[in-house]
């Protein structure tokens, strides 16, 4: 008998494909699935550090969740986290799209590549460097901005210790650091739009702005939708490094976020279970928002993520 024909869709038919993607699944399991399962597990147990001794784990059910929601600073943490995330989501999310469109309109390729390099560079700077640059620019003592104000005959402004400016300061740092890197995806999407569409629009008398509104934006709309849904999944994520570096005693009320609280509980106080509980709650909120937004977008007739 001859060798049996392998049916399309069978495991044996695509075995080399499975072999090639197996390492990626292994990496995903080791660095994502196992930590996720461990975090969920420890959120239902009492597991903390007392001096050099590790206590637990001992099962406590929903005790950690109850303690978290009953925390006297819970509403403050929720307000601060939501405020910072909302600025980054509703004001920061469109900026990489706008930057990608502007970069795409540059016809001088040498100048275009130079500009791309310049806007990508901040992404590779650590938050320590970003915080140091911010201090150099805005501090009362050595800040360049305040020196300019004094030279102009005006009073110094305490930018870094003003609670009213703290959220905007974080937003400005995040935007400067990530806007260029975030534009890469949209530039790639724009490059896939057929040039014949622009030529047809130009023949119809459309100017550059009209081409952008009626060709470019509709062409990258599926990418925008996917990126927006993914961003909603991390809506409660506020980088602990950034907040920790920019916090001071004057802005405590507006700087306490879920991430900073988890850091304080887990790293500083050794209450690993409560820190895990915060992560689980954030993940659940993100998952619900992703599912709801994906469903809402599908109802509008657009393609969602799944």
mmCIF file of C-alpha atoms in Angstrom, residues 155-280:
data_model
loop_
_atom_site.group_PDB
_atom_site.id
_atom_site.type_symbol
_atom_site.label_atom_id
_atom_site.label_comp_id
_atom_site.label_asym_id
_atom_site.label_seq_id
_atom_site.Cartn_x
_atom_site.Cartn_y
_atom_site.Cartn_z
ATOM 1 C CA UNK A 155 8.468 84.354 39.949
ATOM 2 C CA UNK A 156 9.552 80.721 40.043
ATOM 3 C CA UNK A 157 6.904 78.038 39.630
ATOM 4 C CA UNK A 158 7.061 74.821 41.631
ATOM 5 C CA UNK A 159 6.068 72.437 38.836
ATOM 6 C CA UNK A 160 7.205 69.230 40.527
ATOM 7 C CA UNK A 161 5.411 69.773 43.836
ATOM 8 C CA UNK A 162 2.104 71.161 42.574
ATOM 9 C CA UNK A 163 -0.640 68.473 42.863
ATOM 10 C CA UNK A 164 -2.659 70.231 40.141
ATOM 11 C CA UNK A 165 0.127 69.673 37.630
ATOM 12 C CA UNK A 166 1.186 66.137 38.599
ATOM 13 C CA UNK A 167 -1.142 64.193 36.258
ATOM 14 C CA UNK A 168 -0.314 66.499 33.350
ATOM 15 C CA UNK A 169 3.380 66.102 34.098
ATOM 16 C CA UNK A 170 3.094 62.310 33.849
ATOM 17 C CA UNK A 171 1.071 62.655 30.660
ATOM 18 C CA UNK A 172 3.702 64.900 29.100
ATOM 19 C CA UNK A 173 6.504 62.479 29.983
ATOM 20 C CA UNK A 174 4.617 59.440 28.624
ATOM 21 C CA UNK A 175 3.703 61.245 25.422
ATOM 22 C CA UNK A 176 7.250 62.439 24.764
ATOM 23 C CA UNK A 177 8.699 59.004 25.455
ATOM 24 C CA UNK A 178 6.210 56.833 23.541
ATOM 25 C CA UNK A 179 4.664 58.898 20.748
ATOM 26 C CA UNK A 180 7.372 58.047 18.221
ATOM 27 C CA UNK A 181 7.455 54.350 19.051
ATOM 28 C CA UNK A 182 3.659 54.145 18.902
ATOM 29 C CA UNK A 183 3.638 55.664 15.420
ATOM 30 C CA UNK A 184 5.565 52.714 13.909
ATOM 31 C CA UNK A 185 2.477 50.498 13.686
ATOM 32 C CA UNK A 186 0.459 53.210 11.947
ATOM 33 C CA UNK A 187 3.273 54.027 9.518
ATOM 34 C CA UNK A 188 3.363 50.349 8.559
ATOM 35 C CA UNK A 189 -0.414 50.371 8.068
ATOM 36 C CA UNK A 190 -0.253 53.518 5.926
ATOM 37 C CA UNK A 191 2.421 51.924 3.717
ATOM 38 C CA UNK A 192 -0.058 49.155 2.838
ATOM 39 C CA UNK A 193 -2.616 51.574 1.375
ATOM 40 C CA UNK A 194 -2.676 51.375 -2.422
ATOM 41 C CA UNK A 195 -1.251 54.442 -4.126
ATOM 42 C CA UNK A 196 -3.960 54.157 -6.757
ATOM 43 C CA UNK A 197 -6.460 55.362 -4.153
ATOM 44 C CA UNK A 198 -4.476 58.570 -3.646
ATOM 45 C CA UNK A 199 -4.126 59.025 -7.400
ATOM 46 C CA UNK A 200 -7.881 58.596 -7.875
ATOM 47 C CA UNK A 201 -8.598 61.070 -5.079
ATOM 48 C CA UNK A 202 -6.154 63.567 -6.576
ATOM 49 C CA UNK A 203 -7.795 63.224 -9.992
ATOM 50 C CA UNK A 204 -11.132 64.002 -8.334
ATOM 51 C CA UNK A 205 -9.662 67.238 -7.012
ATOM 52 C CA UNK A 206 -9.018 66.190 -3.399
ATOM 53 C CA UNK A 207 -6.349 68.190 -1.603
ATOM 54 C CA UNK A 208 -3.912 66.690 0.951
ATOM 55 C CA UNK A 209 -6.241 67.123 3.905
ATOM 56 C CA UNK A 210 -9.135 65.522 2.038
ATOM 57 C CA UNK A 211 -6.892 62.618 0.989
ATOM 58 C CA UNK A 212 -5.929 62.080 4.616
ATOM 59 C CA UNK A 213 -9.556 62.194 5.795
ATOM 60 C CA UNK A 214 -11.023 60.025 3.041
ATOM 61 C CA UNK A 215 -8.158 57.676 2.128
ATOM 62 C CA UNK A 216 -5.502 57.461 4.838
ATOM 63 C CA UNK A 217 -7.682 57.333 7.949
ATOM 64 C CA UNK A 218 -10.222 54.824 6.521
ATOM 65 C CA UNK A 219 -7.279 52.732 5.310
ATOM 66 C CA UNK A 220 -5.719 52.451 8.773
ATOM 67 C CA UNK A 221 -9.020 52.308 10.687
ATOM 68 C CA UNK A 222 -8.794 48.511 11.309
ATOM 69 C CA UNK A 223 -5.344 49.011 12.844
ATOM 70 C CA UNK A 224 -6.608 51.901 14.972
ATOM 71 C CA UNK A 225 -9.480 49.745 16.257
ATOM 72 C CA UNK A 226 -7.196 46.850 17.207
ATOM 73 C CA UNK A 227 -4.702 49.142 18.950
ATOM 74 C CA UNK A 228 -7.504 50.911 20.823
ATOM 75 C CA UNK A 229 -8.953 47.623 22.067
ATOM 76 C CA UNK A 230 -5.500 46.491 23.192
ATOM 77 C CA UNK A 231 -4.982 49.815 24.961
ATOM 78 C CA UNK A 232 -8.252 49.358 26.850
ATOM 79 C CA UNK A 233 -6.896 46.079 28.188
ATOM 80 C CA UNK A 234 -4.199 47.999 30.063
ATOM 81 C CA UNK A 235 -6.324 50.981 31.055
ATOM 82 C CA UNK A 236 -5.515 50.526 34.767
ATOM 83 C CA UNK A 237 -1.781 50.130 34.152
ATOM 84 C CA UNK A 238 0.167 53.196 35.235
ATOM 85 C CA UNK A 239 3.917 52.583 35.170
ATOM 86 C CA UNK A 240 5.111 52.227 38.741
ATOM 87 C CA UNK A 241 8.635 53.382 37.817
ATOM 88 C CA UNK A 242 7.408 56.695 36.466
ATOM 89 C CA UNK A 243 5.064 57.423 39.374
ATOM 90 C CA UNK A 244 7.617 56.297 41.958
ATOM 91 C CA UNK A 245 10.344 58.531 40.534
ATOM 92 C CA UNK A 246 8.105 61.597 40.227
ATOM 93 C CA UNK A 247 6.327 61.248 43.578
ATOM 94 C CA UNK A 248 7.125 63.401 46.584
ATOM 95 C CA UNK A 249 5.459 64.293 49.872
ATOM 96 C CA UNK A 250 3.609 67.213 48.269
ATOM 97 C CA UNK A 251 1.773 65.106 45.671
ATOM 98 C CA UNK A 252 0.939 62.013 47.738
ATOM 99 C CA UNK A 253 -2.822 62.438 47.342
ATOM 100 C CA UNK A 254 -2.644 62.455 43.534
ATOM 101 C CA UNK A 255 0.210 59.984 43.023
ATOM 102 C CA UNK A 256 -1.105 56.881 44.816
ATOM 103 C CA UNK A 257 -2.160 54.455 42.066
ATOM 104 C CA UNK A 258 -2.942 50.736 42.018
ATOM 105 C CA UNK A 259 0.521 49.954 40.659
ATOM 106 C CA UNK A 260 2.260 52.051 43.294
ATOM 107 C CA UNK A 261 0.121 50.461 46.025
ATOM 108 C CA UNK A 262 1.006 46.964 44.750
ATOM 109 C CA UNK A 263 4.690 47.938 44.792
ATOM 110 C CA UNK A 264 4.439 49.239 48.335
ATOM 111 C CA UNK A 265 2.615 46.133 49.555
ATOM 112 C CA UNK A 266 4.681 43.557 47.689
ATOM 113 C CA UNK A 267 8.220 44.946 47.564
ATOM 114 C CA UNK A 268 8.392 47.302 50.520
ATOM 115 C CA UNK A 269 6.130 45.542 53.038
ATOM 116 C CA UNK A 270 6.404 41.958 51.792
ATOM 117 C CA UNK A 271 2.648 41.382 51.531
ATOM 118 C CA UNK A 272 2.850 39.390 48.316
ATOM 119 C CA UNK A 273 -0.733 38.124 48.445
ATOM 120 C CA UNK A 274 -2.278 41.587 48.518
ATOM 121 C CA UNK A 275 0.016 42.695 45.711
ATOM 122 C CA UNK A 276 -1.143 39.688 43.666
ATOM 123 C CA UNK A 277 -4.755 40.585 44.417
ATOM 124 C CA UNK A 278 -4.291 44.056 42.940
ATOM 125 C CA UNK A 279 -2.854 42.535 39.744
ATOM 126 C CA UNK A 280 -5.749 40.082 39.400
#
